[in-house]
Coordinates of C-alpha atoms in Angstrom, one line a residue:
Chain A
X1 CA 23.6 -3.9 -35.9
X2 CA 21.2 -1.6 -34.5
X3 CA 22.5 1.6 -32.5
X4 CA 21.3 1.3 -28.8
X5 CA 19.1 4.4 -27.9
X6 CA 20.9 7.3 -26.1
X7 CA 20.1 8.0 -22.6
X8 CA 18.3 11.2 -23.2
X9 CA 16.1 9.0 -25.5
X10 CA 15.3 6.6 -22.7
X11 CA 14.7 9.2 -20.3
X12 CA 12.4 11.3 -22.8
X13 CA 10.4 8.1 -23.4
X14 CA 10.2 7.2 -19.7
X15 CA 9.1 10.1 -18.9
X16 CA 5.9 10.1 -21.6
X17 CA 4.6 7.4 -19.0
X18 CA 2.3 4.6 -19.6
X19 CA 3.3 2.0 -22.0
X20 CA 6.1 4.4 -23.1
X21 CA 7.8 4.0 -19.5
X22 CA 7.5 0.5 -19.7
X23 CA 9.4 0.3 -23.0
X24 CA 12.0 2.7 -21.8
X25 CA 12.5 0.7 -18.6
X26 CA 12.9 -2.5 -20.6
X27 CA 15.6 -0.8 -23.0
X28 CA 17.3 0.6 -19.7
X29 CA 17.5 -2.8 -18.1
X30 CA 18.7 -4.2 -21.3
X31 CA 21.6 -1.9 -21.5
X32 CA 22.7 -1.3 -18.0
X33 CA 21.2 -4.5 -16.0
X34 CA 24.2 -6.5 -16.6
X35 CA 26.7 -4.0 -15.7
X36 CA 24.8 -2.7 -12.7
X37 CA 24.6 -6.7 -11.9
X38 CA 28.3 -7.1 -12.3
X39 CA 29.1 -4.2 -10.1
X40 CA 26.6 -5.5 -7.1
X41 CA 28.0 -8.9 -7.2
X42 CA 31.5 -7.8 -7.6
X43 CA 31.1 -7.0 -3.9
X44 CA 28.6 -9.4 -2.5
X45 CA 29.7 -12.4 -4.5
X46 CA 26.6 -14.1 -4.3
X47 CA 23.6 -14.8 -6.8
X48 CA 20.9 -14.4 -4.3
X49 CA 22.0 -11.3 -2.3
X50 CA 23.1 -9.7 -5.9
X51 CA 19.4 -10.6 -7.3
X52 CA 17.9 -8.9 -4.1
X53 CA 19.8 -5.9 -4.1
X54 CA 19.6 -5.3 -7.9
X55 CA 15.6 -5.6 -7.6
X56 CA 15.9 -2.9 -5.1
X57 CA 18.0 -0.9 -7.1
X58 CA 15.8 -1.4 -10.3
X59 CA 12.9 -0.4 -8.2
X60 CA 14.5 2.9 -7.4
X61 CA 15.4 3.5 -10.7
X62 CA 12.3 3.0 -11.8
X63 CA 10.3 5.2 -9.3
X64 CA 12.7 8.1 -9.6
X65 CA 13.5 8.2 -13.2
X66 CA 10.7 10.4 -13.6
X67 CA 12.1 12.8 -11.7
X68 CA 15.9 12.8 -13.0
X69 CA 17.3 16.1 -14.1
X70 CA 20.1 15.0 -16.1
X71 CA 22.5 16.6 -13.8
X72 CA 24.8 13.8 -13.9
X73 CA 25.0 10.9 -16.6
X74 CA 22.5 8.4 -16.5
X75 CA 25.1 5.6 -15.3
X76 CA 26.4 7.9 -12.9
X77 CA 23.2 8.4 -11.3
X78 CA 22.4 4.5 -11.5
X79 CA 26.0 3.7 -10.2
X80 CA 25.4 6.0 -7.1
X81 CA 22.2 4.2 -6.2
X82 CA 23.4 0.9 -7.0
X83 CA 26.5 1.6 -4.7
X84 CA 24.4 2.8 -1.7
X85 CA 22.0 0.2 -2.1
X86 CA 24.8 -2.7 -1.9
X87 CA 26.6 -1.0 0.9
X88 CA 23.3 -0.7 2.9
X89 CA 22.3 -4.2 2.2
X90 CA 25.9 -5.4 3.3
X91 CA 25.5 -3.4 6.8
X92 CA 22.2 -4.9 7.4
X93 CA 23.3 -8.4 6.5
X94 CA 26.5 -8.3 8.8
X95 CA 24.3 -6.8 11.6
X96 CA 21.8 -9.5 10.9
X97 CA 24.0 -12.7 10.4
X98 CA 27.7 -11.5 11.1
X99 CA 28.6 -13.1 8.1
X100 CA 31.6 -11.5 6.3
X101 CA 30.3 -11.1 2.6
X102 CA 33.7 -9.8 1.4
X103 CA 34.6 -12.8 -0.9
X104 CA 37.5 -12.6 -3.0
X105 CA 37.0 -10.7 -6.3
X106 CA 40.6 -11.0 -7.2
X107 CA 43.4 -13.9 -7.8
X108 CA 46.8 -13.3 -6.4
X109 CA 49.3 -14.6 -9.1
X110 CA 52.5 -15.9 -7.5
X111 CA 55.7 -13.8 -7.7
X112 CA 55.1 -10.5 -5.7
X113 CA 57.3 -10.8 -2.6
X114 CA 54.5 -8.9 -0.2
X115 CA 51.2 -10.6 -2.0
X116 CA 52.8 -13.9 -1.5
X117 CA 52.0 -14.1 2.0
X118 CA 48.4 -12.7 1.4
X119 CA 45.0 -14.4 1.2
X120 CA 42.5 -13.6 -1.5
X121 CA 39.9 -12.7 1.1
X122 CA 42.1 -10.0 2.6
X123 CA 43.3 -8.3 -0.7
X124 CA 40.0 -8.4 -2.2
X125 CA 38.5 -6.5 1.0
X126 CA 41.2 -3.9 0.9
X127 CA 40.9 -3.7 -3.0
X128 CA 37.1 -2.8 -2.2
X129 CA 37.9 -0.3 0.4
X130 CA 40.2 1.2 -1.7
X131 CA 37.5 1.6 -4.4
X132 CA 35.3 3.0 -2.0
X133 CA 37.8 5.7 -0.8
X134 CA 38.1 6.9 -4.5
X135 CA 36.0 10.1 -5.5
X136 CA 32.8 9.0 -7.0
X137 CA 34.1 9.7 -11.0
X138 CA 37.1 7.8 -10.1
X139 CA 35.8 5.1 -8.6
X140 CA 32.9 5.0 -11.6
X141 CA 35.6 5.0 -14.5
X142 CA 37.5 2.1 -12.7
X143 CA 35.0 -0.1 -12.4
X144 CA 33.9 0.5 -16.0
X145 CA 37.6 0.3 -17.1
X146 CA 38.8 -2.7 -14.9
X147 CA 35.8 -4.8 -14.5
X148 CA 33.8 -4.2 -17.6
X149 CA 36.6 -3.5 -20.0
X150 CA 34.4 -0.9 -21.5
X151 CA 36.4 1.2 -24.3
X152 CA 36.8 5.0 -23.6
X153 CA 35.1 6.0 -26.5
X154 CA 32.3 4.1 -25.4
X155 CA 32.4 5.5 -21.8
X156 CA 32.8 9.0 -23.2
X157 CA 29.5 8.6 -24.5
X158 CA 27.6 7.1 -21.5
X159 CA 29.5 9.4 -18.9
X160 CA 29.3 12.7 -21.1
X161 CA 33.1 13.0 -20.5
X162 CA 35.7 13.5 -22.7
X163 CA 38.3 10.5 -23.5
X164 CA 41.3 12.3 -22.1
X165 CA 39.6 13.0 -18.9
X166 CA 38.4 9.6 -18.7
X167 CA 41.9 8.2 -19.1
X168 CA 43.3 10.5 -16.3
X169 CA 40.6 9.3 -14.0
X170 CA 41.5 5.9 -14.6
X171 CA 45.2 6.7 -14.1
X172 CA 44.7 8.6 -10.7
X173 CA 42.2 5.6 -9.6
X174 CA 44.5 2.8 -10.5
X175 CA 47.5 4.8 -8.9
X176 CA 45.8 5.4 -5.5
X177 CA 44.5 2.3 -5.3
X178 CA 48.0 0.5 -5.3
X179 CA 49.4 3.1 -2.9
X180 CA 46.4 2.2 -0.4
X181 CA 47.3 -1.6 -1.0
X182 CA 51.0 -1.0 -0.8
X183 CA 50.6 1.1 2.5
X184 CA 48.4 -1.8 3.9
X185 CA 51.0 -4.7 3.2
X186 CA 53.7 -2.4 4.5
X187 CA 52.2 -2.5 7.7
X188 CA 51.5 -6.2 8.1
Chain B
X1 CA 61.8 -3.7 -14.4
X2 CA 59.7 -1.4 -12.4
X3 CA 56.7 -2.0 -14.2
X4 CA 57.1 -5.4 -13.2
X5 CA 57.2 -4.8 -9.7
X6 CA 53.6 -3.4 -9.7
X7 CA 51.2 -5.1 -7.7
X8 CA 48.6 -5.2 -10.9
X9 CA 50.9 -7.6 -12.5
X10 CA 50.2 -10.1 -9.9
X11 CA 46.6 -9.4 -9.2
X12 CA 43.9 -11.0 -11.7
X13 CA 40.3 -10.5 -11.3
X14 CA 37.8 -13.1 -10.8
X15 CA 35.3 -13.7 -13.7
X16 CA 31.5 -12.5 -12.2
X17 CA 29.3 -14.9 -13.7
X18 CA 26.1 -12.7 -15.4
X19 CA 22.8 -14.6 -15.9
X20 CA 21.7 -14.3 -19.4
X21 CA 19.1 -11.9 -21.1
X22 CA 16.2 -14.0 -19.8
X23 CA 17.0 -13.5 -16.2
X24 CA 17.1 -9.9 -16.8
X25 CA 13.9 -9.9 -18.8
X26 CA 12.1 -11.5 -15.9
X27 CA 13.5 -8.9 -13.3
X28 CA 12.2 -6.1 -15.4
X29 CA 8.8 -7.6 -15.9
X30 CA 8.3 -8.7 -12.2
X31 CA 9.1 -5.2 -11.3
X32 CA 6.8 -3.4 -13.8
X33 CA 4.0 -5.6 -12.4
X34 CA 4.8 -4.5 -8.9
X35 CA 4.5 -1.0 -10.1
X36 CA 0.9 -1.3 -11.6
X37 CA -1.5 0.4 -9.8
X38 CA -3.3 -1.5 -7.4
X39 CA -7.0 -1.7 -7.5
X40 CA -8.5 -0.3 -4.2
X41 CA -12.3 -1.3 -3.5
X42 CA -14.2 1.7 -3.4
X43 CA -15.3 1.5 0.2
X44 CA -11.5 1.4 0.9
X45 CA -10.9 4.6 -1.1
X46 CA -10.0 7.3 1.4
X47 CA -12.1 9.9 -0.6
X48 CA -15.2 8.0 -0.2
X49 CA -14.7 7.3 3.2
X50 CA -14.5 10.9 4.2
X51 CA -17.4 11.7 2.1
X52 CA -19.3 9.0 3.9
X53 CA -18.2 10.1 7.5
X54 CA -19.2 13.7 6.4
X55 CA -22.7 12.9 5.1
X56 CA -23.5 10.7 8.3
X57 CA -22.0 13.2 10.6
X58 CA -24.4 16.1 8.9
X59 CA -27.4 13.5 9.1
X60 CA -26.6 13.2 13.0
X61 CA -26.5 16.8 13.4
X62 CA -29.6 17.8 11.4
X63 CA -31.4 15.1 13.6
X64 CA -30.0 16.1 17.0
X65 CA -30.8 20.1 16.1
X66 CA -33.8 20.1 13.9
X67 CA -37.2 21.4 15.5
X68 CA -39.5 19.2 16.9
X69 CA -42.4 18.6 14.3
X70 CA -45.8 20.8 15.2
X71 CA -48.4 17.7 16.1
X72 CA -51.4 18.0 14.1
X73 CA -54.2 19.2 15.2
X74 CA -56.2 15.8 15.7
X75 CA -53.2 14.7 17.3
X76 CA -53.8 17.7 20.2
X77 CA -57.2 16.9 20.5
X78 CA -56.5 13.0 21.4
X79 CA -53.9 14.4 23.8
X80 CA -56.4 16.6 25.1
X81 CA -58.7 14.0 26.5
X82 CA -56.2 12.6 28.8
X83 CA -56.4 16.0 31.0
X84 CA -59.0 15.8 33.7
X85 CA -62.0 17.9 32.7
X86 CA -61.8 20.1 35.7
X87 CA -58.5 21.3 34.4
X88 CA -60.0 21.8 30.8
X89 CA -62.8 23.8 32.2
X90 CA -60.5 26.2 34.6
X91 CA -58.3 26.7 31.5
X92 CA -61.1 27.6 29.3
X93 CA -62.5 30.2 32.3
X94 CA -59.0 31.7 32.4
X95 CA -58.5 32.1 28.9
X96 CA -61.8 32.7 27.5
X97 CA -60.8 36.1 25.7
X98 CA -58.4 34.0 23.7
X99 CA -60.4 31.3 22.3
X100 CA -60.2 30.7 18.5
X101 CA -63.4 32.1 17.1
X102 CA -62.8 30.7 13.7
X103 CA -62.2 27.0 15.4
X104 CA -65.7 27.2 17.4
X105 CA -67.6 28.1 14.2
X106 CA -66.0 25.6 12.2
X107 CA -67.2 22.8 14.7
X108 CA -71.1 23.8 13.9
X109 CA -72.2 21.8 11.0
X110 CA -72.9 24.9 8.1
X111 CA -76.4 23.4 7.7
X112 CA -77.3 24.3 11.6
X113 CA -76.3 27.8 11.0
X114 CA -79.5 29.3 10.0
X115 CA -81.7 26.5 11.7
X116 CA -80.4 26.9 15.4
X117 CA -82.0 29.4 17.2
X118 CA -80.0 31.6 19.2
X119 CA -81.4 32.4 22.5
X120 CA -81.0 35.8 24.2
X121 CA -78.0 35.8 26.4
X122 CA -78.2 35.9 29.9
X123 CA -76.4 38.7 31.7
X124 CA -73.9 35.8 33.1
X125 CA -73.0 32.5 31.9
X126 CA -71.8 30.2 35.0
X127 CA -70.6 27.1 34.2
X128 CA -70.9 24.3 36.1
X129 CA -68.4 21.7 36.7
X130 CA -69.6 18.2 37.4
X131 CA -67.1 16.6 39.6
X132 CA -67.4 13.1 37.8
X133 CA -67.7 14.6 34.0
X134 CA -65.1 13.4 31.7
X135 CA -62.7 15.3 29.8
X136 CA -63.9 15.5 26.3
X137 CA -63.3 19.0 24.2
X138 CA -64.5 17.6 20.7
X139 CA -66.7 20.3 19.7
X140 CA -69.2 17.8 18.4
X141 CA -70.1 17.0 22.1
X142 CA -70.6 20.6 22.5
X143 CA -74.2 21.7 21.9
X144 CA -74.3 23.9 18.8
X145 CA -76.7 26.1 20.5
X146 CA -74.3 27.0 23.2
X147 CA -71.3 27.8 20.7
X148 CA -73.9 29.9 18.5
X149 CA -74.9 31.5 21.8
X150 CA -71.4 32.4 22.5
X151 CA -70.8 33.5 19.2
X152 CA -73.5 35.9 19.2
X153 CA -72.6 37.3 22.3
X154 CA -69.3 38.1 21.2
X155 CA -71.1 40.0 17.9
X156 CA -69.3 37.6 15.3
X157 CA -71.2 37.6 11.9
X158 CA -70.8 34.0 10.7
X159 CA -71.2 34.6 7.3
X160 CA -67.8 37.0 7.2
X161 CA -65.9 33.9 8.9
X162 CA -63.5 32.0 6.9
X163 CA -65.2 28.4 7.1

């Protein structure tokens, strides 16, 4: 199995311009397109909207990748673009149609004395709110570990961060999300 | 057990359906198509419009400020025909000293220079201005004898003139 090119290789290829940039962009979408898609879709829960947002996200990535300085990992940079685009889109959509787009991303399994009285839409909304309140790094790590089930060694390469730091980030993120939801549940 | 009491044991993420590779390939292609430089017709390019405007402005300024061309001598003579005869004679009298001797000499056909007899100049020449005379300053209509007499009175050597 062929090893996928590293981010640095993709960026260098892109910055050579012309057909090289096109090739680099194909590789980039090939490697990250599905992750970005799921990141967006986890929030909007609708393919058409996810498609619109992802187009904007990829367009921005294409337009600005040439100026990418590598101050953060490539995925961190793209995650930020996708997150901002999604939140902006949702804000506009809510204003325009008044439709609540927070479709459930979680399913509640019976047996918890507090969760049993809650509907999935509400717990999903709190869950998303809790993720949004996290520091960016923890939010990314949580997303990749919880939704993408990415291995720490793979994540370490993608985010240029040690595995130990990633495990700590995930642990903190998980704890904060739980505290956030419990706090809401206790105030019901 | 404490572990069993965490909310994580009672929450399960819903799977997110992801489109297949063809979707991402098509999306990539469409974005790359959008990013291709658009062909702008030459007349719509900004630089062409600026240059065109500058050239047009230069031409307009040149036309507005250029010095009026001097009319050819023939045109001057033709234009003078419209001036009343009295006015022409009055002008010649007033500006007789400024009259262009070279022009007068050039009006005489060269073969006539030696054949025309020049009468002695009178003390004073009085020019009669007929009231019904037509204004015509074409030198062909002035008698050669008159011109030669005038040049003689001015002590002009015809052979030294550049004619």
